[in-house]
Short mmCIF file of C-alpha atoms in Angstrom, two decimals:
data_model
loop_
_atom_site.label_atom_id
_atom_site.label_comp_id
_atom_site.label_asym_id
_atom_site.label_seq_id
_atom_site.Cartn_x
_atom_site.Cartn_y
_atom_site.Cartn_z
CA UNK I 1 27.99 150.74 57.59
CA UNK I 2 31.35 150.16 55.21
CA UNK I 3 29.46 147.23 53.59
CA UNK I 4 26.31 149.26 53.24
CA UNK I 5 28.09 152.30 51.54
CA UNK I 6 30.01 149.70 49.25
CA UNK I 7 27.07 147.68 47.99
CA UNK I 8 25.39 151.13 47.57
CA UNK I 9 28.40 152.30 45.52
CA UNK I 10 28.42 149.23 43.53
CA UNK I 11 24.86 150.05 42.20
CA UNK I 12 25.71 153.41 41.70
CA UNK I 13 28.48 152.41 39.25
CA UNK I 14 26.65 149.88 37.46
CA UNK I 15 23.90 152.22 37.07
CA UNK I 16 25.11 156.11 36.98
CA UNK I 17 28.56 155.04 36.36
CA UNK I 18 28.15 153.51 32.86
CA UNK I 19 25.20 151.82 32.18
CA UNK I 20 22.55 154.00 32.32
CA UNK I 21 23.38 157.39 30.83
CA UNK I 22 23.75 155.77 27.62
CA UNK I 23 20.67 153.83 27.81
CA UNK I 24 18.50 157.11 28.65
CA UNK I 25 20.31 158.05 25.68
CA UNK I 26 19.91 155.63 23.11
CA UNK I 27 16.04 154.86 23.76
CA UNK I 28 15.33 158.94 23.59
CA UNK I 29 16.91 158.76 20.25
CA UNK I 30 14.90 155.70 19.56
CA UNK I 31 11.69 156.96 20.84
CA UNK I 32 11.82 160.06 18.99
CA UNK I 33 12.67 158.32 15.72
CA UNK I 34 9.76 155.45 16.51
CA UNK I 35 7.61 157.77 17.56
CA UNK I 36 8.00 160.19 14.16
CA UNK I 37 9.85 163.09 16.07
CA UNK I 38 6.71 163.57 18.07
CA UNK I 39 7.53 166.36 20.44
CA UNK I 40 8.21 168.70 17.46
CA UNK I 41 4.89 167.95 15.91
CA UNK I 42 2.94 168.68 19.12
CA UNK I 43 5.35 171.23 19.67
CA UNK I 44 2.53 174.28 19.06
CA UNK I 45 0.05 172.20 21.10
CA UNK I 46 2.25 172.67 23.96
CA UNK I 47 2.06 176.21 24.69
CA UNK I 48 -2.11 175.98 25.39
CA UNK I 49 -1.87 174.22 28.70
CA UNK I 50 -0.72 178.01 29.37
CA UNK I 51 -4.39 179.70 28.46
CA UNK I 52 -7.38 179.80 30.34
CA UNK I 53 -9.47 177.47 28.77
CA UNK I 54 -6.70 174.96 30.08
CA UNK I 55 -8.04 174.93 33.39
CA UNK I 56 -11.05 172.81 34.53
CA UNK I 57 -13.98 173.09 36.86
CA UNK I 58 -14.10 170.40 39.29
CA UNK I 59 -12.50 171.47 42.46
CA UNK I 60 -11.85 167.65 43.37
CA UNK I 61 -8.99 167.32 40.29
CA UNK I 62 -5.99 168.91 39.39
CA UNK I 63 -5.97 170.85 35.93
CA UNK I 64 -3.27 170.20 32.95
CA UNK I 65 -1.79 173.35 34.14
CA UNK I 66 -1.30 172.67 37.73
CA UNK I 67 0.32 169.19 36.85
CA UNK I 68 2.44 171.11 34.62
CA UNK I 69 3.07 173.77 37.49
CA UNK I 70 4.29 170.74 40.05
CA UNK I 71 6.31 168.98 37.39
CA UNK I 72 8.34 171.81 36.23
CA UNK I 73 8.58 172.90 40.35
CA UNK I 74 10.18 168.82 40.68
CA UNK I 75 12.53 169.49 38.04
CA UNK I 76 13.86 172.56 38.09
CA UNK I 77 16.18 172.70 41.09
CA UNK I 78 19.58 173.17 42.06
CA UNK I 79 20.32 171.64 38.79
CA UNK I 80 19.31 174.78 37.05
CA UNK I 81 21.88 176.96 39.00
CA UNK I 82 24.43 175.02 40.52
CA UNK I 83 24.50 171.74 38.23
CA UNK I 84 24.87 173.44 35.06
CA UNK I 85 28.23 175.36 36.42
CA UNK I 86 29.42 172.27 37.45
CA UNK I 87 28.96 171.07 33.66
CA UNK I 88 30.81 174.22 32.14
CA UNK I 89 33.39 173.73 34.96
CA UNK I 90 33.98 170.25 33.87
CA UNK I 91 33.26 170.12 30.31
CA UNK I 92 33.65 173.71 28.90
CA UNK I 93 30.98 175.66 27.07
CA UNK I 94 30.30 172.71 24.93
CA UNK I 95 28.01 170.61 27.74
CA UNK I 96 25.29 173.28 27.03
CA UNK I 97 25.08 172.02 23.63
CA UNK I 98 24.86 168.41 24.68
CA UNK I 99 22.32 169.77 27.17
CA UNK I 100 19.63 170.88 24.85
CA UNK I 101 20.56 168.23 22.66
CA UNK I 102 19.14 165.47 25.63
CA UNK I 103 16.71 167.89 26.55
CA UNK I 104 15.28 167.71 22.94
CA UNK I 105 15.25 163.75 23.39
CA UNK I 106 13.85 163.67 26.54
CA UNK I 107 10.74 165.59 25.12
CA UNK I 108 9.62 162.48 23.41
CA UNK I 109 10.69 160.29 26.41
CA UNK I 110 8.44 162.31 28.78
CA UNK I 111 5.60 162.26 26.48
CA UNK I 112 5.14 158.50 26.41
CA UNK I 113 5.62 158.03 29.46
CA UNK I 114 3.55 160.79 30.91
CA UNK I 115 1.18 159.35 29.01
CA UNK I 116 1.18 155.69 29.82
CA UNK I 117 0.71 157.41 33.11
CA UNK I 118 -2.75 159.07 32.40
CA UNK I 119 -3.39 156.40 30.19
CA UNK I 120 -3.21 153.70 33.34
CA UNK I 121 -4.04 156.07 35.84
CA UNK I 122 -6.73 155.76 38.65
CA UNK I 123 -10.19 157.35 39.93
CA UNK I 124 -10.02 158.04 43.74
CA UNK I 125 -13.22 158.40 46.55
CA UNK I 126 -12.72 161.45 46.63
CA UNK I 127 -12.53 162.52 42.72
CA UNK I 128 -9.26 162.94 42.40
CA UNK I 129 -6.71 160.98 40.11
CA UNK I 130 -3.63 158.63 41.11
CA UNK I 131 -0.79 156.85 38.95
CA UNK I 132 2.15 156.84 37.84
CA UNK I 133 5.21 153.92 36.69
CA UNK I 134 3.72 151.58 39.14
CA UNK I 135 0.37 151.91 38.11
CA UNK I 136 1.34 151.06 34.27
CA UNK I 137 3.75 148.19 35.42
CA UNK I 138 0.73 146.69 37.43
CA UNK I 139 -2.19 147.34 34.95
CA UNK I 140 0.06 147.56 31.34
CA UNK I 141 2.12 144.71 32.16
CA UNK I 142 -0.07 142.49 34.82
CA UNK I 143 0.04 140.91 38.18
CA UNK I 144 2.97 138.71 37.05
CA UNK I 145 5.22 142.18 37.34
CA UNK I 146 4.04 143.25 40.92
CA UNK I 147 6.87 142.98 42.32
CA UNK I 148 8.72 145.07 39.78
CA UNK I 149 6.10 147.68 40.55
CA UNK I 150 7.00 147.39 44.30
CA UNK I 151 10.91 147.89 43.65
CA UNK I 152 10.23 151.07 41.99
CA UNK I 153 7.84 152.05 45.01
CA UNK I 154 10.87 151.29 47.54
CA UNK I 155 13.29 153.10 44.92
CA UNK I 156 11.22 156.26 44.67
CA UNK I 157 10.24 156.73 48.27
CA UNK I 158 13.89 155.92 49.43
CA UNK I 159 15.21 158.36 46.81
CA UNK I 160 12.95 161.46 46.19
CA UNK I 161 10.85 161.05 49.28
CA UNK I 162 13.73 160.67 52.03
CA UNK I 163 17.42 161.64 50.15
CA UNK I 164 16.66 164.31 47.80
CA UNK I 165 14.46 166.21 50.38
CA UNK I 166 17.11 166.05 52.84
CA UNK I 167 19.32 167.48 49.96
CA UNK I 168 16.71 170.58 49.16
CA UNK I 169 16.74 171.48 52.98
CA UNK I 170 20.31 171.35 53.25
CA UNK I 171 20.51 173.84 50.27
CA UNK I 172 17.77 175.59 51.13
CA UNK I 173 19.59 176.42 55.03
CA UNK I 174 22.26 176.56 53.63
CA UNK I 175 22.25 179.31 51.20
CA UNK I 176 19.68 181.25 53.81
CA UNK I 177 22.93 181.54 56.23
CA UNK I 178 25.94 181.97 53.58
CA UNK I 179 24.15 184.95 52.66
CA UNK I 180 21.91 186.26 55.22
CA UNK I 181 23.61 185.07 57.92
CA UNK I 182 21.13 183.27 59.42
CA UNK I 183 21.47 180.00 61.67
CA UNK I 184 20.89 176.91 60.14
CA UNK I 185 18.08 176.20 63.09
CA UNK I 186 16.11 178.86 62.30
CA UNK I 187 16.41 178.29 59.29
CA UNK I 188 14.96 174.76 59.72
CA UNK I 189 12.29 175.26 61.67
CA UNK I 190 10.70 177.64 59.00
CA UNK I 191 11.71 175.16 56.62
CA UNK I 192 9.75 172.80 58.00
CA UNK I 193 6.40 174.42 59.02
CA UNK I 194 6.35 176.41 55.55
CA UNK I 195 6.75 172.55 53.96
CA UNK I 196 3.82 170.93 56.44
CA UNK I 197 1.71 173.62 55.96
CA UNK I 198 1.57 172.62 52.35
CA UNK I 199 2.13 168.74 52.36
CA UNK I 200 -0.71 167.78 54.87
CA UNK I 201 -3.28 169.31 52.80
CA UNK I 202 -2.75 166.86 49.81
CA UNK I 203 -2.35 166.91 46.34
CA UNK I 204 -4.71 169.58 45.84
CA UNK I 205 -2.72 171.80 48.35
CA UNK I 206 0.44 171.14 46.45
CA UNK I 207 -0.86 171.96 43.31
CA UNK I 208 -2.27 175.22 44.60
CA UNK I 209 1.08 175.98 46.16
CA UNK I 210 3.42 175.28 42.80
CA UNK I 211 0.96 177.37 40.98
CA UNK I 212 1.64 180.39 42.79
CA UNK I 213 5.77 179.69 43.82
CA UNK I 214 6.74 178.22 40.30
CA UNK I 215 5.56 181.35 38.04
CA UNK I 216 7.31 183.74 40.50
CA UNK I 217 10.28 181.38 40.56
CA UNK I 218 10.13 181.04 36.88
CA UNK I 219 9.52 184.44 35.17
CA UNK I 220 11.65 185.67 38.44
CA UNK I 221 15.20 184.12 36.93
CA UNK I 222 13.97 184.44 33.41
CA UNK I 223 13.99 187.64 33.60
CA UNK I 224 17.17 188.24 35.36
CA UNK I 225 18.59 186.14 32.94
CA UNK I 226 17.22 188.46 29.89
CA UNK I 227 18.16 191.54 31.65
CA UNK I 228 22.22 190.40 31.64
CA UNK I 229 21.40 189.12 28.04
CA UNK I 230 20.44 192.27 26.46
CA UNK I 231 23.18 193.93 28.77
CA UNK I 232 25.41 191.82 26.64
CA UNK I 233 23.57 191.05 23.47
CA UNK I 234 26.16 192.20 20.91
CA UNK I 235 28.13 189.08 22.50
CA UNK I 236 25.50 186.88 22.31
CA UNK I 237 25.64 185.15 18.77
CA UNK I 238 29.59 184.62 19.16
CA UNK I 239 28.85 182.92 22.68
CA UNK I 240 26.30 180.62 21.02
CA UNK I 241 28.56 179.80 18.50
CA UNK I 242 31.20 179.09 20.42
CA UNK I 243 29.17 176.54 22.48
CA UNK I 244 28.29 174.94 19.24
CA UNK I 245 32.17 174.87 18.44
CA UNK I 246 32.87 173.99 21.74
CA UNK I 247 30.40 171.02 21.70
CA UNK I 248 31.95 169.01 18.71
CA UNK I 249 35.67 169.86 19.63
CA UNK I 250 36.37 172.93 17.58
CA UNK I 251 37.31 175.15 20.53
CA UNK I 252 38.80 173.00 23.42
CA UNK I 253 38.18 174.51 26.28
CA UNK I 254 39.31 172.15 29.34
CA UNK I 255 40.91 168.88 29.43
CA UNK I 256 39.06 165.97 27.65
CA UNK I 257 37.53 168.33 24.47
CA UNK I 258 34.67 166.84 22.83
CA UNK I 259 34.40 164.41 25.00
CA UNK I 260 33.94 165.80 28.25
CA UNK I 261 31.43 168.36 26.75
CA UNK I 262 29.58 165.37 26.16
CA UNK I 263 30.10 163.37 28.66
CA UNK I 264 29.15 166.29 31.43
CA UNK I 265 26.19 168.02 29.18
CA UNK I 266 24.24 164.37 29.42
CA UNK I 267 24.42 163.93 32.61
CA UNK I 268 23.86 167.09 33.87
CA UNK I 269 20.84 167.56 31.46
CA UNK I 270 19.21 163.91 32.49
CA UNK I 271 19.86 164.89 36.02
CA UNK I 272 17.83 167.87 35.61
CA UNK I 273 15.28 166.96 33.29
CA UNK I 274 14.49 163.81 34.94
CA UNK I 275 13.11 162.45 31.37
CA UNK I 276 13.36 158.63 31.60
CA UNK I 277 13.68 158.35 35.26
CA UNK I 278 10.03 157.66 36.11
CA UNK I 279 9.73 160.68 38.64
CA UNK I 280 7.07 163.30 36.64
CA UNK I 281 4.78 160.72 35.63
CA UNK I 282 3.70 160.15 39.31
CA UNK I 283 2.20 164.26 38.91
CA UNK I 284 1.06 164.00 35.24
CA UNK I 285 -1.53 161.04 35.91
CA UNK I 286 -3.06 163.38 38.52
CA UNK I 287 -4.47 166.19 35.90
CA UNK I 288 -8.17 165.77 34.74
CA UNK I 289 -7.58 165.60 30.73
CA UNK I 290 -9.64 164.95 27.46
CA UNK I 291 -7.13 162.48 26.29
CA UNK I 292 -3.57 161.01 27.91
CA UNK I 293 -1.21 162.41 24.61
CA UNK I 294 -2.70 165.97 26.15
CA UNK I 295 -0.78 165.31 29.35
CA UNK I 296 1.99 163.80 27.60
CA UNK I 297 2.70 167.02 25.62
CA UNK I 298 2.17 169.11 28.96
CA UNK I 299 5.06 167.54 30.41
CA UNK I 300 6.95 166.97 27.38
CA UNK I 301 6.54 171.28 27.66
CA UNK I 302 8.03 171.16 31.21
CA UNK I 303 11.24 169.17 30.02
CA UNK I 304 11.96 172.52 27.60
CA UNK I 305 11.09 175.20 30.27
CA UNK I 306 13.83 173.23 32.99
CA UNK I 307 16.57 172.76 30.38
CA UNK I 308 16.12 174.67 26.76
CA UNK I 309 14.91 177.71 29.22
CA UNK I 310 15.93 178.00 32.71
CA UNK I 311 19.34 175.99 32.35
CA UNK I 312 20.55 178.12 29.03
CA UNK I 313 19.78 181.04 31.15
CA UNK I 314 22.23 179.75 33.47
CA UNK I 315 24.53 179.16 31.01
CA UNK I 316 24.48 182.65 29.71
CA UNK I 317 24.74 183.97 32.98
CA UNK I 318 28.01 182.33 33.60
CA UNK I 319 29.47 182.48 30.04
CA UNK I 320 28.78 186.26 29.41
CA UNK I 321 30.66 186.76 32.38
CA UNK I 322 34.02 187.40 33.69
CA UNK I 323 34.40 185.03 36.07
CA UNK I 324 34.54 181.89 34.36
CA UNK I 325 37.74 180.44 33.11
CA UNK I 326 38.14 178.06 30.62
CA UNK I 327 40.17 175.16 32.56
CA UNK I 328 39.81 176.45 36.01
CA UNK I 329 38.79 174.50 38.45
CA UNK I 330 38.64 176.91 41.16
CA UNK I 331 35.16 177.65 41.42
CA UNK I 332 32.63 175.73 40.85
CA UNK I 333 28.84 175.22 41.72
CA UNK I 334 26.21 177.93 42.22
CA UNK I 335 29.69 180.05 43.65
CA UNK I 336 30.52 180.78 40.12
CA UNK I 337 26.67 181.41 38.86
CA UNK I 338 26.35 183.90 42.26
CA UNK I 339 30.27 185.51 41.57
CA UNK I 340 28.63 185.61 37.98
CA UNK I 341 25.62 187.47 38.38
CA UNK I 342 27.29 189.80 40.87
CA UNK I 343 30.05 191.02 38.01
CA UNK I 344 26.82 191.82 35.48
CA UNK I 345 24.36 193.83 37.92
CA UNK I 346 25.98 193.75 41.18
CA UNK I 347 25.94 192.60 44.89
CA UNK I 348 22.54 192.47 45.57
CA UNK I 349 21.99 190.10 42.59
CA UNK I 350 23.48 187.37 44.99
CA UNK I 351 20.66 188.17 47.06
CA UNK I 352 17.75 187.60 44.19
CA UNK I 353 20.00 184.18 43.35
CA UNK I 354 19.50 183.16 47.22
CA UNK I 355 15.69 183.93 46.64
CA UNK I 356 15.65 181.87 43.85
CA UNK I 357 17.57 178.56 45.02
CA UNK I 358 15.22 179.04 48.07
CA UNK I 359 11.92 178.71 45.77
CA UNK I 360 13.71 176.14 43.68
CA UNK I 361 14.34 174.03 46.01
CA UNK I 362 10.88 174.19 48.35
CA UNK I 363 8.88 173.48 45.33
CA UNK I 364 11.42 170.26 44.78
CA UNK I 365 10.87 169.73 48.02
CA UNK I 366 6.78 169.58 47.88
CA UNK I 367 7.34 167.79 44.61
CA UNK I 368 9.38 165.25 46.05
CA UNK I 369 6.76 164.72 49.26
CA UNK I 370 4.13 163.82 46.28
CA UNK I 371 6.45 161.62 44.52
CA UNK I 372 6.96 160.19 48.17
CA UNK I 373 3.54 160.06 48.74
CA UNK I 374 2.69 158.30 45.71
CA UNK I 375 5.70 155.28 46.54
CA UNK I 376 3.65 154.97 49.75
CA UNK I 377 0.61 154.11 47.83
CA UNK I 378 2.21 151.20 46.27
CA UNK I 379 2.45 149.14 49.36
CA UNK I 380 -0.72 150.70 51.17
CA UNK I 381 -3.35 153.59 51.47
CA UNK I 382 -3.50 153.76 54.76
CA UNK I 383 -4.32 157.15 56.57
CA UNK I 384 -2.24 156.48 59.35
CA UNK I 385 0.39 155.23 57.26
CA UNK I 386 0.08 158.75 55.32
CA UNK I 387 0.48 160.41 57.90
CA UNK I 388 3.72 159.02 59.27
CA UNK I 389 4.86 159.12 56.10
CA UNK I 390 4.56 163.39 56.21
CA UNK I 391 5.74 163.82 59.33
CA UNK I 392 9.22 161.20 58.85
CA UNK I 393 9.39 163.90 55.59
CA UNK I 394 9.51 166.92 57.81
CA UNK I 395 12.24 164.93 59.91
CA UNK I 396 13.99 164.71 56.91
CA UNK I 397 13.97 168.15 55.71
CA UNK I 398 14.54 169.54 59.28
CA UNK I 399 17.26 167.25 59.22
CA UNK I 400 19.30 168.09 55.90
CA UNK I 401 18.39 172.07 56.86
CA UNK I 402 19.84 171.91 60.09
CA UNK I 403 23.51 169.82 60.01
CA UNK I 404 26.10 170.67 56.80
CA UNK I 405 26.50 167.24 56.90
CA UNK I 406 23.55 165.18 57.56
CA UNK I 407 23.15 164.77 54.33
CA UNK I 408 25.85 162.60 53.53
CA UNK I 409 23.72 159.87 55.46
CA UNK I 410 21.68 159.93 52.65
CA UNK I 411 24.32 158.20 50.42
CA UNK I 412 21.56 155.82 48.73
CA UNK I 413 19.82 158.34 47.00
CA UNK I 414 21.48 158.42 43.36
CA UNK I 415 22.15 154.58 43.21
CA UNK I 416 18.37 154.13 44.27
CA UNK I 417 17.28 156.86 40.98
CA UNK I 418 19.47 154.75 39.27
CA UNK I 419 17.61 151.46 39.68
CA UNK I 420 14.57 153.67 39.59
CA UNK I 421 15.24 154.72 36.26
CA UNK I 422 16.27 151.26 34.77
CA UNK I 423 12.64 149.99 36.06
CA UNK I 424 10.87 152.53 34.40
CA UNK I 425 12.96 152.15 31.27
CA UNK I 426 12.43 148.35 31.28
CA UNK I 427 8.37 148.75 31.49
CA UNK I 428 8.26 151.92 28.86
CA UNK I 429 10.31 149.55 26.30
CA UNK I 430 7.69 147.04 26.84
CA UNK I 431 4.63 149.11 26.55
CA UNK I 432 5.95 151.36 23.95
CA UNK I 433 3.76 149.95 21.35
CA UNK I 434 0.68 150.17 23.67
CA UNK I 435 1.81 154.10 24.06
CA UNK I 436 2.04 154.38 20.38
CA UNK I 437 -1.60 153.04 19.72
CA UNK I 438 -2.70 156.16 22.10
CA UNK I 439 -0.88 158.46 20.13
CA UNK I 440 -2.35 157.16 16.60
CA UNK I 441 -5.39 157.66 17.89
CA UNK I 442 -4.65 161.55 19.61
CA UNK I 443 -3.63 162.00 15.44
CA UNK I 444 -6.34 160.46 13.95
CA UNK I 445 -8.63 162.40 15.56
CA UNK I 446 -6.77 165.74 14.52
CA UNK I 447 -6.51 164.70 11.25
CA UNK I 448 -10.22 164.49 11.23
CA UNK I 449 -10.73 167.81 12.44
CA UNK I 450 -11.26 167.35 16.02
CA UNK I 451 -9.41 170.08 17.72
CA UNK I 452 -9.61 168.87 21.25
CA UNK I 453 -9.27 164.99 20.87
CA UNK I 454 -11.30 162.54 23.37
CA UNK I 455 -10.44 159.10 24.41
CA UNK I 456 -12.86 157.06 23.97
CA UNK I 457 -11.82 154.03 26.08
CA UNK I 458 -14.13 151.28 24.32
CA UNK I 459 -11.14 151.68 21.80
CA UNK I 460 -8.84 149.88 24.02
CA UNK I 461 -11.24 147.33 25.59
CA UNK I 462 -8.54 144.82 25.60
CA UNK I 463 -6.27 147.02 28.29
CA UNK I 464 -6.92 146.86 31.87
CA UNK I 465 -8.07 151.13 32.00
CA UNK I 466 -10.34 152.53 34.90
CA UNK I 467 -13.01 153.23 32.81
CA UNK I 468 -14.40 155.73 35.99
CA UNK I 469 -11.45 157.76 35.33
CA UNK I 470 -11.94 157.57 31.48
CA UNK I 471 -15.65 158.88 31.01
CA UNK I 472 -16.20 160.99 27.79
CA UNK I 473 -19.46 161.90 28.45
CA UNK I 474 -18.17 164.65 30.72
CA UNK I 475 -16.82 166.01 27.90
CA UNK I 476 -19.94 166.49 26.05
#
């Protein structure tokens, strides 16, 4: 086991440790520029997936807003509460600055690959739609790269279907009994059947869940968050300007200055962003869209609701506060965003923050069963197969919910994201141009005055598309 957990660690520290942070970095810079700072010029198109008319009629597919619904339920988890205090902990004030900064990077990185996604995705049996990194390594790139698209089917079901969901269990029980006092077992078991209840009906199921939990969840802490804002809004403007201070070295607040505000607002933003890291794709191919760029602005949406949204309001949270320290290492974690919240509104705000890790991290958790799901598919699509697959996941959560410490068995998890990640980087750096043409032609067609563009997939006869899954005339 020694060996296992060194070899393990070894990946994590070529990967996490100093390789791929600035890689994520680098090519989001590089595909914003390329790109001609694409997610601010969709920026307004963003916001419609939000209306009615974004919804379709086909009860076999999933609509742009219930992609968007599951994608923004993936990625906004613990990170939101817990990782962002670790960030101000560690790096002062000035890691929320170098959050949004990635954030705003990781916009354009979602797009195009959210995109390639749709663009490569597949039309199942039974009407709905499957794809995802492997899907655009296979069909972009060709047989020759099969078994590139099989490593990142090993590295996503190992790390998001198995490790992470023991993870969201464990925080899940665990924040249940530190403040309701309430075994972990019990705790477990409702974990569990809540989870199965929702993961054996499919895709569809899943969607239908996030679109009812991730709202609530949502406009839940939003509004919390707003409420302690305009408690303390005369602070406000001096807060965000000391961030901004904060962020280039002006104000040092812990040890390290500039650069730790960096170092720990980069991380902690890709972590909970998850732009790059080949994850949300595997949910935006599954939405029934007009065009793939459609999708790819969806989800470039849910990278600002996680981080410009839902992590600031963390950040405000703690910074308006009394609790934090500048320095202090003391506490840490969602401790000092639940100590926090508790010195704006009072004690039973510790009790809304436990309802909210708890629909954080169940909609990770269903998120994370897709993203499982879909790793599965890589190798086979067998029923049986499936099925194993879901109830192994319910070991898992059960599992991480039930022992403080079962989760360190799950050691693999980060250094598998990490090679995870560097796959998907390796195939969106090769069919960048390919994602570009798709784009060009989204603009073209708005330039020419069509408001909701089409693909039309005789355009790109010379890529390997499912042309069931790309039929315009449904359109018409």
């Amino acid at each position: 086991m020694e060996y296992i957990q060194s070899f393990f660690g070894l990946i994590d520290n070529l990967t996490w440790g100093w390789a791929l942070i600035p890689i994520l970095v680098v090519f989001g810079v590089f595909i914003t520029i390329m790109s001609g700072f694409v997610q601010f010029e969709f920026f307004g198109r963003m916001f419609r997936v939000l209306g009615s008319n974004a919804n379709n009629s086909d009860p076999n597919t999933i609509s742009a807003r219930e992609a968007l619904l599951v994608s923004v339920g993936g990625r906004v988890g613990g990170g939101n509460i817990a990782g962002v205090a670790v960030a101000i902990t560690l790096g002062g004030p000035g890691a929320v600055f170098w959050m949004w900064a990635i954030a705003l990077c990781g916009m354009a990185t979602s797009l195009i690959e959210c995109t390639l996604a749709q663009l490569y995705k597949n039309k199942e049996t039974d009407g709905s739609f499957r794809g995802g990194p492997a899907d655009y390594i296979r069909r972009g790139l060709g047989q020759r790269y099969n078994w590139l698209a099989i490593v990142y089917g090993i590295c996503l079901l190992a790390s998001f279907g198995f490790g992470f969901n023991a993870f969201q269990g464990n925080t899940m029980a665990g924040a249940v009994q530190d403040s309701l006092g309430i075994d972990r077992m019990y705790s477990a078991f409702a974990i569990a059947a809540v989870t199965g209840l929702v993961i054996f009906g499919g895709i569809k199921r899943i969607a239908k869940a996030a679109d009812v939990v991730v709202p609530v969840m949502a406009v839940g802490y939003i509004t919390l968050a707003l409420v302690i804002i305009l408690l303390n809004i005369t602070e406000v403007p001096s807060m965000l300007l000391h961030i901004v201070r904060s962020a280039f070295g002006f104000e040092e607040a812990v040890a390290g200055g500039m650069g730790a505000a960096i170092a720990q607002g980069l991380r902690r933003g890709l972590f909970s962003n998850e732009a790059g890291l080949g994850s949300a794709p595997n949910v935006a191919a599954t939405a029934l869209v007009r065009h793939p760029v459609s999708q790819g602005i969806t989800q470039s949406l849910s990278v600002f609701i996680d981080t410009i949204l839902i992590c600031t309001c963390t950040a405000l949270i703690i910074l308006l506060g009394d609790v934090y320290v500048p320095g202090a290492q003391g506490i840490d974690g969602v401790v000092l965003t639940q100590q926090s919240l508790v010195s704006h509104v009072g004690e039973w705000s510790k009790y809304a923050l436990t309802l909210a890790i708890l629909l954080f991290a169940f909609s990770s958790i269903i998120y994370n069963y897709y993203l499982g799901e879909n790793a599965l598919a890589v190798v086979t699509r067998s029923k049986p197969a499936v099925f194993v697959l879901r109830l192994l996941i319910l070991g898992v959560v059960f599992l991480g919910a039930v022992a403080p410490q079962a989760t360190s068995v799950f050691f693999f998890s980060d250094p598998m994201m990490g090679l995870l990640a560097l796959v998907n980087l390796i195939a969106i750096i090769m069919l960048f141009p390919i994602a570009m043409r798709v784009v060009d032609d989204y603009r073209a067609q708005l330039k020419a005055g069509v408001a909701r563009p089409i693909l039309d997939p005789a355009k790109f006869n010379d890529l390997d598309l499912d042309r069931k899954a790309w039929d315009p005339s449904i359109w018409k």
